[in-house]
């Protein structure tokens, strides 16, 4: 086998391969031998049919498999010899093996560009000190008490206020007909928590216990229910009861209900959770500063598929976030081409960062063990509530193990750069956002109350 390497560009290679007839014949005969032991031929015992009969019976499959196997063998041999790692799919341009004839084909793929690594040790970076304020902890305690609050029905006849729980009957009407799904009886709604349209809550707060009222309400154009978006309905409401919230005193009993032995242990656990999350947040911020600084000075050509794949991921991430808000890409009023172009610069910088980290990992001989891959998959399985073995099999069958391994190696490279940096601890520049474990639930998109379709 002979081959000739052509540099199409700094990131593209084409390899023309010529296989002599002797190797072609050997590949065909090897595949025939496999078929001879695997398949039955009428009139012959298994494994006893002549090679010519096997070839005639399974000719199409044999020549296809022989061609594929020979090309795959050559690909591995050539790439190992040249020490090349494709960063794209390998395209093959060639026909099928023919007995007693030389076989010619070509391979095309993209590779990582050659570039000089900038100095990545001893870099200076500011990192905020992790702090937790007493008022932040007090807010968490308030939410814990709020979660264990009770509600007492008020006997006083008056209008309800924010923070109270109301029991109502309601229905939405359009052209005198009930709007499907927007009607319920004895529906409980906490006021002032943005769980319903503001106009709907205003109508309720204008009533006193036992009173009914109605109001025309127009749903917003981006309403989660597209059938009602921008539509005006008449909302009719009857206020049956008002319940006032009663907060308990903080005690060991409340702490136990929240999963802690005592109030003191609960407070310490909350503080440590905040501190750990702040440390991780500030570490990630410092790492991003280091990486941005390294990438900023780099300028080298990128494999087109690397950039396009990253744009694909950015678009899918945007689509996912929009879907969680009840929207889609069309709601942005932009074409797919416009969206992809808007993401291009971010994808370019991200691709350069990826190549830089992989280059650092190669220089430092960083490795990822099979056990570390399994640990990463196990964490993902726990987070997504999937079976570990099923998730692992999915990754293996869809060629996702190598990208996962690359991500783990890049994380190691980033940790190495961070560990060798000169970190300067500074005071927090602004109040940090509350961590996921401690922050209140995100407000849902404003919506009409869910109904049980009670008539």
GROMACS .gro file of N, CA and C in nm, residues 172-315:
model
  432
  172UNK      N    1  -6.319   3.156   3.231
  172UNK     CA    2  -6.290   3.251   3.124
  172UNK      C    3  -6.393   3.230   3.014
  173UNK      N    4  -6.449   3.340   2.965
  173UNK     CA    5  -6.555   3.333   2.863
  173UNK      C    6  -6.517   3.416   2.742
  174UNK      N    7  -6.550   3.361   2.624
  174UNK     CA    8  -6.527   3.433   2.499
  174UNK      C    9  -6.650   3.409   2.412
  175UNK      N   10  -6.711   3.520   2.371
  175UNK     CA   11  -6.836   3.513   2.293
  175UNK      C   12  -6.943   3.433   2.367
  176UNK      N   13  -6.944   3.448   2.501
  176UNK     CA   14  -7.045   3.383   2.582
  176UNK      C   15  -7.018   3.238   2.612
  177UNK      N   16  -6.911   3.181   2.557
  177UNK     CA   17  -6.878   3.040   2.577
  177UNK      C   18  -6.756   3.027   2.669
  178UNK      N   19  -6.757   2.921   2.750
  178UNK     CA   20  -6.643   2.895   2.838
  178UNK      C   21  -6.521   2.855   2.755
  179UNK      N   22  -6.407   2.916   2.786
  179UNK     CA   23  -6.283   2.879   2.719
  179UNK      C   24  -6.235   2.746   2.778
  180UNK      N   25  -6.213   2.650   2.693
  180UNK     CA   26  -6.174   2.516   2.738
  180UNK      C   27  -6.051   2.520   2.827
  181UNK      N   28  -6.062   2.455   2.943
  181UNK     CA   29  -5.948   2.444   3.033
  181UNK      C   30  -5.929   2.561   3.126
  182UNK      N   31  -6.004   2.671   3.109
  182UNK     CA   32  -5.987   2.789   3.195
  182UNK      C   33  -6.114   2.806   3.279
  183UNK      N   34  -6.143   2.706   3.358
  183UNK     CA   35  -6.255   2.710   3.451
  183UNK      C   36  -6.227   2.613   3.564
  184UNK      N   37  -6.257   2.656   3.690
  184UNK     CA   38  -6.233   2.568   3.804
  184UNK      C   39  -6.316   2.613   3.923
  185UNK      N   40  -6.336   2.523   4.016
  185UNK     CA   41  -6.406   2.553   4.141
  185UNK      C   42  -6.313   2.524   4.258
  186UNK      N   43  -6.328   2.606   4.365
  186UNK     CA   44  -6.247   2.590   4.487
  186UNK      C   45  -6.098   2.586   4.454
  187UNK      N   46  -6.059   2.676   4.366
  187UNK     CA   47  -5.919   2.684   4.323
  187UNK      C   48  -5.842   2.771   4.422
  188UNK      N   49  -5.728   2.722   4.472
  188UNK     CA   50  -5.647   2.797   4.568
  188UNK      C   51  -5.531   2.865   4.496
  189UNK      N   52  -5.515   2.995   4.523
  189UNK     CA   53  -5.411   3.073   4.456
  189UNK      C   54  -5.341   3.163   4.558
  190UNK      N   55  -5.208   3.152   4.573
  190UNK     CA   56  -5.135   3.246   4.658
  190UNK      C   57  -5.118   3.378   4.583
  191UNK      N   58  -5.155   3.487   4.647
  191UNK     CA   59  -5.147   3.618   4.582
  191UNK      C   60  -5.007   3.678   4.598
  192UNK      N   61  -4.966   3.754   4.496
  192UNK     CA   62  -4.839   3.824   4.502
  192UNK      C   63  -4.717   3.741   4.471
  193UNK      N   64  -4.737   3.623   4.414
  193UNK     CA   65  -4.623   3.537   4.380
  193UNK      C   66  -4.609   3.515   4.230
  194UNK      N   67  -4.676   3.599   4.152
  194UNK     CA   68  -4.666   3.595   4.006
  194UNK      C   69  -4.703   3.459   3.949
  195UNK      N   70  -4.797   3.390   4.014
  195UNK     CA   71  -4.841   3.261   3.962
  195UNK      C   72  -4.960   3.274   3.869
  196UNK      N   73  -5.009   3.396   3.851
  196UNK     CA   74  -5.120   3.420   3.759
  196UNK      C   75  -5.101   3.557   3.696
  197UNK      N   76  -5.179   3.585   3.593
  197UNK     CA   77  -5.171   3.716   3.528
  197UNK      C   78  -5.203   3.826   3.629
  198UNK      N   79  -5.131   3.939   3.623
  198UNK     CA   80  -5.157   4.050   3.717
  198UNK      C   81  -5.302   4.096   3.716
  199UNK      N   82  -5.362   4.103   3.595
  199UNK     CA   83  -5.501   4.148   3.586
  199UNK      C   84  -5.596   4.052   3.658
  200UNK      N   85  -5.565   3.924   3.654
  200UNK     CA   86  -5.648   3.825   3.722
  200UNK      C   87  -5.640   3.843   3.874
  201UNK      N   88  -5.518   3.866   3.924
  201UNK     CA   89  -5.502   3.889   4.068
  201UNK      C   90  -5.567   4.019   4.111
  202UNK      N   91  -5.558   4.123   4.025
  202UNK     CA   92  -5.622   4.251   4.058
  202UNK      C   93  -5.773   4.233   4.072
  203UNK      N   94  -5.833   4.153   3.984
  203UNK     CA   95  -5.976   4.128   3.993
  203UNK      C   96  -6.010   4.061   4.126
  204UNK      N   97  -5.931   3.962   4.165
  204UNK     CA   98  -5.956   3.892   4.292
  204UNK      C   99  -5.942   3.988   4.410
  205UNK      N  100  -5.837   4.072   4.406
  205UNK     CA  101  -5.813   4.164   4.518
  205UNK      C  102  -5.915   4.277   4.526
  206UNK      N  103  -5.998   4.291   4.423
  206UNK     CA  104  -6.103   4.394   4.426
  206UNK      C  105  -6.231   4.341   4.491
  207UNK      N  106  -6.234   4.210   4.521
  207UNK     CA  107  -6.354   4.148   4.576
  207UNK      C  108  -6.342   4.129   4.727
  208UNK      N  109  -6.456   4.117   4.793
  208UNK     CA  110  -6.459   4.077   4.933
  208UNK      C  111  -6.514   3.936   4.941
  209UNK      N  112  -6.494   3.873   5.056
  209UNK     CA  113  -6.536   3.734   5.073
  209UNK      C  114  -6.684   3.716   5.039
  210UNK      N  115  -6.711   3.620   4.950
  210UNK     CA  116  -6.847   3.592   4.908
  210UNK      C  117  -6.893   3.671   4.787
  211UNK      N  118  -6.811   3.764   4.742
  211UNK     CA  119  -6.848   3.852   4.630
  211UNK      C  120  -6.800   3.794   4.497
  212UNK      N  121  -6.874   3.826   4.389
  212UNK     CA  122  -6.836   3.787   4.253
  212UNK      C  123  -6.807   3.910   4.171
  213UNK      N  124  -6.726   3.893   4.067
  213UNK     CA  125  -6.695   4.004   3.978
  213UNK      C  126  -6.641   3.951   3.846
  214UNK      N  127  -6.630   4.040   3.750
  214UNK     CA  128  -6.576   4.000   3.620
  214UNK      C  129  -6.495   4.114   3.560
  215UNK      N  130  -6.407   4.076   3.466
  215UNK     CA  131  -6.319   4.175   3.404
  215UNK      C  132  -6.266   4.119   3.273
  216UNK      N  133  -6.255   4.206   3.171
  216UNK     CA  134  -6.194   4.164   3.044
  216UNK      C  135  -6.043   4.162   3.061
  217UNK      N  136  -5.984   4.051   3.024
  217UNK     CA  137  -5.839   4.033   3.038
  217UNK      C  138  -5.782   3.991   2.904
  218UNK      N  139  -5.673   4.057   2.863
  218UNK     CA  140  -5.604   4.023   2.738
  218UNK      C  141  -5.476   3.947   2.771
  219UNK      N  142  -5.464   3.827   2.717
  219UNK     CA  143  -5.344   3.748   2.740
  219UNK      C  144  -5.227   3.808   2.662
  220UNK      N  145  -5.106   3.807   2.719
  220UNK     CA  146  -4.990   3.861   2.648
  220UNK      C  147  -4.961   3.786   2.519
  221UNK      N  148  -4.896   3.855   2.426
  221UNK     CA  149  -4.868   3.795   2.295
  221UNK      C  150  -4.778   3.673   2.305
  222UNK      N  151  -4.694   3.667   2.411
  222UNK     CA  152  -4.604   3.552   2.427
  222UNK      C  153  -4.656   3.454   2.532
  223UNK      N  154  -4.788   3.454   2.551
  223UNK     CA  155  -4.848   3.365   2.650
  223UNK      C  156  -4.813   3.220   2.618
  224UNK      N  157  -4.792   3.141   2.724
  224UNK     CA  158  -4.745   3.003   2.706
  224UNK      C  159  -4.843   2.918   2.626
  225UNK      N  160  -4.973   2.947   2.637
  225UNK     CA  161  -5.075   2.878   2.556
  225UNK      C  162  -5.096   2.958   2.428
  226UNK      N  163  -5.043   2.909   2.317
  226UNK     CA  164  -5.047   2.985   2.191
  226UNK      C  165  -5.190   3.011   2.144
  227UNK      N  166  -5.287   2.925   2.183
  227UNK     CA  167  -5.426   2.945   2.141
  227UNK      C  168  -5.487   3.068   2.207
  228UNK      N  169  -5.433   3.108   2.324
  228UNK     CA  170  -5.486   3.223   2.397
  228UNK      C  171  -5.399   3.347   2.382
  229UNK      N  172  -5.278   3.331   2.328
  229UNK     CA  173  -5.185   3.444   2.316
  229UNK      C  174  -5.249   3.558   2.239
  230UNK      N  175  -5.250   3.677   2.302
  230UNK     CA  176  -5.305   3.797   2.239
  230UNK      C  177  -5.457   3.804   2.239
  231UNK      N  178  -5.524   3.703   2.293
  231UNK     CA  179  -5.670   3.699   2.292
  231UNK      C  180  -5.728   3.766   2.418
  232UNK      N  181  -5.848   3.826   2.403
  232UNK     CA  182  -5.917   3.889   2.515
  232UNK      C  183  -6.035   3.801   2.558
  233UNK      N  184  -6.046   3.777   2.689
  233UNK     CA  185  -6.156   3.697   2.743
  233UNK      C  186  -6.219   3.773   2.859
  234UNK      N  187  -6.338   3.734   2.895
  234UNK     CA  188  -6.403   3.788   3.014
  234UNK      C  189  -6.384   3.688   3.127
  235UNK      N  190  -6.313   3.731   3.231
  235UNK     CA  191  -6.286   3.643   3.344
  235UNK      C  192  -6.387   3.670   3.454
  236UNK      N  193  -6.460   3.568   3.495
  236UNK     CA  194  -6.559   3.578   3.602
  236UNK      C  195  -6.507   3.503   3.724
  237UNK      N  196  -6.512   3.570   3.841
  237UNK     CA  197  -6.455   3.514   3.962
  237UNK      C  198  -6.550   3.530   4.080
  238UNK      N  199  -6.555   3.428   4.165
  238UNK     CA  200  -6.624   3.437   4.294
  238UNK      C  201  -6.523   3.405   4.403
  239UNK      N  202  -6.506   3.498   4.499
  239UNK     CA  203  -6.411   3.479   4.608
  239UNK      C  204  -6.481   3.410   4.725
  240UNK      N  205  -6.439   3.288   4.758
  240UNK     CA  206  -6.503   3.211   4.865
  240UNK      C  207  -6.436   3.229   5.000
  241UNK      N  208  -6.303   3.234   5.002
  241UNK     CA  209  -6.234   3.240   5.132
  241UNK      C  210  -6.098   3.305   5.117
  242UNK      N  211  -6.054   3.364   5.230
  242UNK     CA  212  -5.920   3.421   5.239
  242UNK      C  213  -5.849   3.351   5.353
  243UNK      N  214  -5.728   3.305   5.328
  243UNK     CA  215  -5.650   3.238   5.431
  243UNK      C  216  -5.522   3.316   5.456
  244UNK      N  217  -5.497   3.349   5.583
  244UNK     CA  218  -5.377   3.423   5.620
  244UNK      C  219  -5.266   3.326   5.658
  245UNK      N  220  -5.145   3.360   5.619
  245UNK     CA  221  -5.030   3.274   5.649
  245UNK      C  222  -4.982   3.297   5.792
  246UNK      N  223  -4.956   3.188   5.862
  246UNK     CA  224  -4.903   3.195   5.997
  246UNK      C  225  -4.769   3.121   6.000
  247UNK      N  226  -4.661   3.196   6.027
  247UNK     CA  227  -4.527   3.138   6.029
  247UNK      C  228  -4.497   3.081   6.167
  248UNK      N  229  -4.433   2.964   6.172
  248UNK     CA  230  -4.393   2.909   6.302
  248UNK      C  231  -4.268   2.979   6.354
  249UNK      N  232  -4.239   2.963   6.482
  249UNK     CA  233  -4.113   3.011   6.538
  249UNK      C  234  -4.004   2.912   6.498
  250UNK      N  235  -3.883   2.967   6.474
  250UNK     CA  236  -3.772   2.878   6.442
  250UNK      C  237  -3.739   2.794   6.565
  251UNK      N  238  -3.732   2.663   6.543
  251UNK     CA  239  -3.706   2.570   6.653
  251UNK      C  240  -3.639   2.445   6.599
  252UNK      N  241  -3.595   2.360   6.691
  252UNK     CA  242  -3.535   2.233   6.649
  252UNK      C  243  -3.636   2.148   6.573
  253UNK      N  244  -3.764   2.159   6.608
  253UNK     CA  245  -3.867   2.082   6.537
  253UNK      C  246  -3.873   2.124   6.390
  254UNK      N  247  -3.868   2.256   6.365
  254UNK     CA  248  -3.869   2.305   6.227
  254UNK      C  249  -3.742   2.259   6.156
  255UNK      N  250  -3.628   2.266   6.225
  255UNK     CA  251  -3.501   2.223   6.165
  255UNK      C  252  -3.507   2.075   6.128
  256UNK      N  253  -3.569   1.994   6.214
  256UNK     CA  254  -3.581   1.850   6.185
  256UNK      C  255  -3.667   1.828   6.060
  257UNK      N  256  -3.775   1.906   6.047
  257UNK     CA  257  -3.859   1.894   5.928
  257UNK      C  258  -3.782   1.932   5.802
  258UNK      N  259  -3.682   2.019   5.818
  258UNK     CA  260  -3.601   2.061   5.704
  258UNK      C  261  -3.484   1.966   5.680
  259UNK      N  262  -3.471   1.862   5.766
  259UNK     CA  263  -3.367   1.761   5.744
  259UNK      C  264  -3.244   1.776   5.830
  260UNK      N  265  -3.252   1.854   5.939
  260UNK     CA  266  -3.137   1.876   6.026
  260UNK      C  267  -3.173   1.839   6.169
  261UNK      N  268  -3.070   1.811   6.251
  261UNK     CA  269  -3.095   1.770   6.389
  261UNK      C  270  -3.136   1.886   6.478
  262UNK      N  271  -3.066   1.999   6.461
  262UNK     CA  272  -3.093   2.116   6.545
  262UNK      C  273  -3.086   2.242   6.460
  263UNK      N  274  -3.130   2.354   6.518
  263UNK     CA  275  -3.124   2.483   6.449
  263UNK      C  276  -2.979   2.521   6.421
  264UNK      N  277  -2.891   2.500   6.522
  264UNK     CA  278  -2.750   2.536   6.505
  264UNK      C  279  -2.686   2.457   6.391
  265UNK      N  280  -2.715   2.327   6.384
  265UNK     CA  281  -2.658   2.245   6.276
  265UNK      C  282  -2.715   2.287   6.141
  266UNK      N  283  -2.840   2.325   6.139
  266UNK     CA  284  -2.901   2.372   6.014
  266UNK      C  285  -2.833   2.499   5.965
  267UNK      N  286  -2.813   2.594   6.059
  267UNK     CA  287  -2.750   2.721   6.021
  267UNK      C  288  -2.607   2.701   5.972
  268UNK      N  289  -2.533   2.612   6.039
  268UNK     CA  290  -2.396   2.586   5.997
  268UNK      C  291  -2.392   2.518   5.861
  269UNK      N  292  -2.485   2.425   5.837
  269UNK     CA  293  -2.490   2.356   5.707
  269UNK      C  294  -2.523   2.454   5.595
  270UNK      N  295  -2.615   2.547   5.623
  270UNK     CA  296  -2.652   2.647   5.522
  270UNK      C  297  -2.532   2.736   5.492
  271UNK      N  298  -2.461   2.778   5.598
  271UNK     CA  299  -2.344   2.865   5.578
  271UNK      C  300  -2.237   2.794   5.495
  272UNK      N  301  -2.209   2.668   5.529
  272UNK     CA  302  -2.106   2.595   5.456
  272UNK      C  303  -2.146   2.570   5.311
  273UNK      N  304  -2.275   2.546   5.289
  273UNK     CA  305  -2.324   2.526   5.151
  273UNK      C  306  -2.303   2.653   5.070
  274UNK      N  307  -2.337   2.767   5.130
  274UNK     CA  308  -2.316   2.895   5.063
  274UNK      C  309  -2.168   2.915   5.031
  275UNK      N  310  -2.083   2.893   5.133
  275UNK     CA  311  -1.940   2.917   5.115
  275UNK      C  312  -1.883   2.828   5.005
  276UNK      N  313  -1.918   2.700   5.004
  276UNK     CA  314  -1.865   2.608   4.904
  276UNK      C  315  -1.909   2.648   4.764
  277UNK      N  316  -2.036   2.685   4.752
  277UNK     CA  317  -2.084   2.727   4.620
  277UNK      C  318  -2.018   2.857   4.575
  278UNK      N  319  -1.996   2.947   4.669
  278UNK     CA  320  -1.926   3.071   4.635
  278UNK      C  321  -1.783   3.043   4.591
  279UNK      N  322  -1.716   2.953   4.663
  279UNK     CA  323  -1.579   2.919   4.626
  279UNK      C  324  -1.574   2.864   4.484
  280UNK      N  325  -1.666   2.772   4.453
  280UNK     CA  326  -1.670   2.714   4.318
  280UNK      C  327  -1.702   2.821   4.214
  281UNK      N  328  -1.794   2.911   4.247
  281UNK     CA  329  -1.830   3.019   4.155
  281UNK      C  330  -1.711   3.109   4.128
  282UNK      N  331  -1.641   3.150   4.234
  282UNK     CA  332  -1.526   3.239   4.217
  282UNK      C  333  -1.410   3.168   4.148
  283UNK      N  334  -1.395   3.037   4.174
  283UNK     CA  335  -1.292   2.960   4.104
  283UNK      C  336  -1.323   2.956   3.955
  284UNK      N  337  -1.448   2.928   3.919
  284UNK     CA  338  -1.487   2.924   3.778
  284UNK      C  339  -1.466   3.059   3.711
  285UNK      N  340  -1.497   3.166   3.783
  285UNK     CA  341  -1.478   3.301   3.727
  285UNK      C  342  -1.330   3.328   3.702
  286UNK      N  343  -1.246   3.288   3.798
  286UNK     CA  344  -1.101   3.308   3.782
  286UNK      C  345  -1.048   3.224   3.667
  287UNK      N  346  -1.096   3.100   3.654
  287UNK     CA  347  -1.053   3.015   3.543
  287UNK      C  348  -1.093   3.075   3.409
  288UNK      N  349  -1.211   3.132   3.402
  288UNK     CA  350  -1.256   3.194   3.277
  288UNK      C  351  -1.167   3.312   3.242
  289UNK      N  352  -1.128   3.391   3.342
  289UNK     CA  353  -1.038   3.504   3.317
  289UNK      C  354  -0.905   3.453   3.260
  290UNK      N  355  -0.852   3.347   3.321
  290UNK     CA  356  -0.725   3.291   3.274
  290UNK      C  357  -0.738   3.242   3.130
  291UNK      N  358  -0.844   3.168   3.103
  291UNK     CA  359  -0.862   3.111   2.969
  291UNK      C  360  -0.886   3.221   2.866
  292UNK      N  361  -0.969   3.319   2.900
  292UNK     CA  362  -0.994   3.430   2.807
  292UNK      C  363  -0.865   3.504   2.774
  293UNK      N  364  -0.781   3.522   2.876
  293UNK     CA  365  -0.654   3.590   2.852
  293UNK      C  366  -0.562   3.513   2.760
  294UNK      N  367  -0.560   3.380   2.775
  294UNK     CA  368  -0.477   3.297   2.689
  294UNK      C  369  -0.528   3.296   2.545
  295UNK      N  370  -0.659   3.284   2.530
  295UNK     CA  371  -0.719   3.276   2.396
  295UNK      C  372  -0.710   3.408   2.323
  296UNK      N  373  -0.715   3.518   2.398
  296UNK     CA  374  -0.718   3.650   2.336
  296UNK      C  375  -0.599   3.674   2.244
  297UNK      N  376  -0.485   3.619   2.279
  297UNK     CA  377  -0.367   3.642   2.197
  297UNK      C  378  -0.346   3.540   2.087
  298UNK      N  379  -0.439   3.448   2.070
  298UNK     CA  380  -0.424   3.343   1.969
  298UNK      C  381  -0.498   3.379   1.841
  299UNK      N  382  -0.438   3.344   1.730
  299UNK     CA  383  -0.503   3.365   1.600
  299UNK      C  384  -0.452   3.257   1.504
  300UNK      N  385  -0.531   3.154   1.487
  300UNK     CA  386  -0.493   3.046   1.396
  300UNK      C  387  -0.619   2.992   1.330
  301UNK      N  388  -0.604   2.931   1.213
  301UNK     CA  389  -0.722   2.878   1.143
  301UNK      C  390  -0.784   2.764   1.220
  302UNK      N  391  -0.915   2.751   1.206
  302UNK     CA  392  -0.988   2.647   1.278
  302UNK      C  393  -1.052   2.548   1.181
  303UNK      N  394  -1.061   2.422   1.219
  303UNK     CA  395  -1.136   2.326   1.137
  303UNK      C  396  -1.281   2.371   1.126
  304UNK      N  397  -1.332   2.390   1.006
  304UNK     CA  398  -1.471   2.439   0.990
  304UNK      C  399  -1.573   2.356   1.066
  305UNK      N  400  -1.557   2.223   1.066
  305UNK     CA  401  -1.657   2.139   1.134
  305UNK      C  402  -1.657   2.161   1.284
  306UNK      N  403  -1.541   2.196   1.341
  306UNK     CA  404  -1.533   2.222   1.485
  306UNK      C  405  -1.619   2.342   1.522
  307UNK      N  406  -1.608   2.448   1.442
  307UNK     CA  407  -1.687   2.570   1.466
  307UNK      C  408  -1.835   2.543   1.444
  308UNK      N  409  -1.868   2.475   1.335
  308UNK     CA  410  -2.009   2.448   1.304
  308UNK      C  411  -2.073   2.359   1.409
  309UNK      N  412  -1.999   2.260   1.459
  309UNK     CA  413  -2.053   2.173   1.564
  309UNK      C  414  -2.081   2.253   1.691
  310UNK      N  415  -1.992   2.347   1.722
  310UNK     CA  416  -2.013   2.430   1.842
  310UNK      C  417  -2.133   2.522   1.823
  311UNK      N  418  -2.150   2.576   1.703
  311UNK     CA  419  -2.269   2.658   1.675
  311UNK      C  420  -2.395   2.573   1.692
  312UNK      N  421  -2.390   2.449   1.643
  312UNK     CA  422  -2.505   2.358   1.660
  312UNK      C  423  -2.543   2.345   1.807
  313UNK      N  424  -2.441   2.329   1.894
  313UNK     CA  425  -2.468   2.312   2.037
  313UNK      C  426  -2.525   2.439   2.097
  314UNK      N  427  -2.475   2.555   2.054
  314UNK     CA  428  -2.527   2.682   2.105
  314UNK      C  429  -2.672   2.704   2.065
  315UNK      N  430  -2.704   2.668   1.942
  315UNK     CA  431  -2.843   2.682   1.895
  315UNK      C  432  -2.934   2.587   1.972
   0.00000   0.00000   0.00000
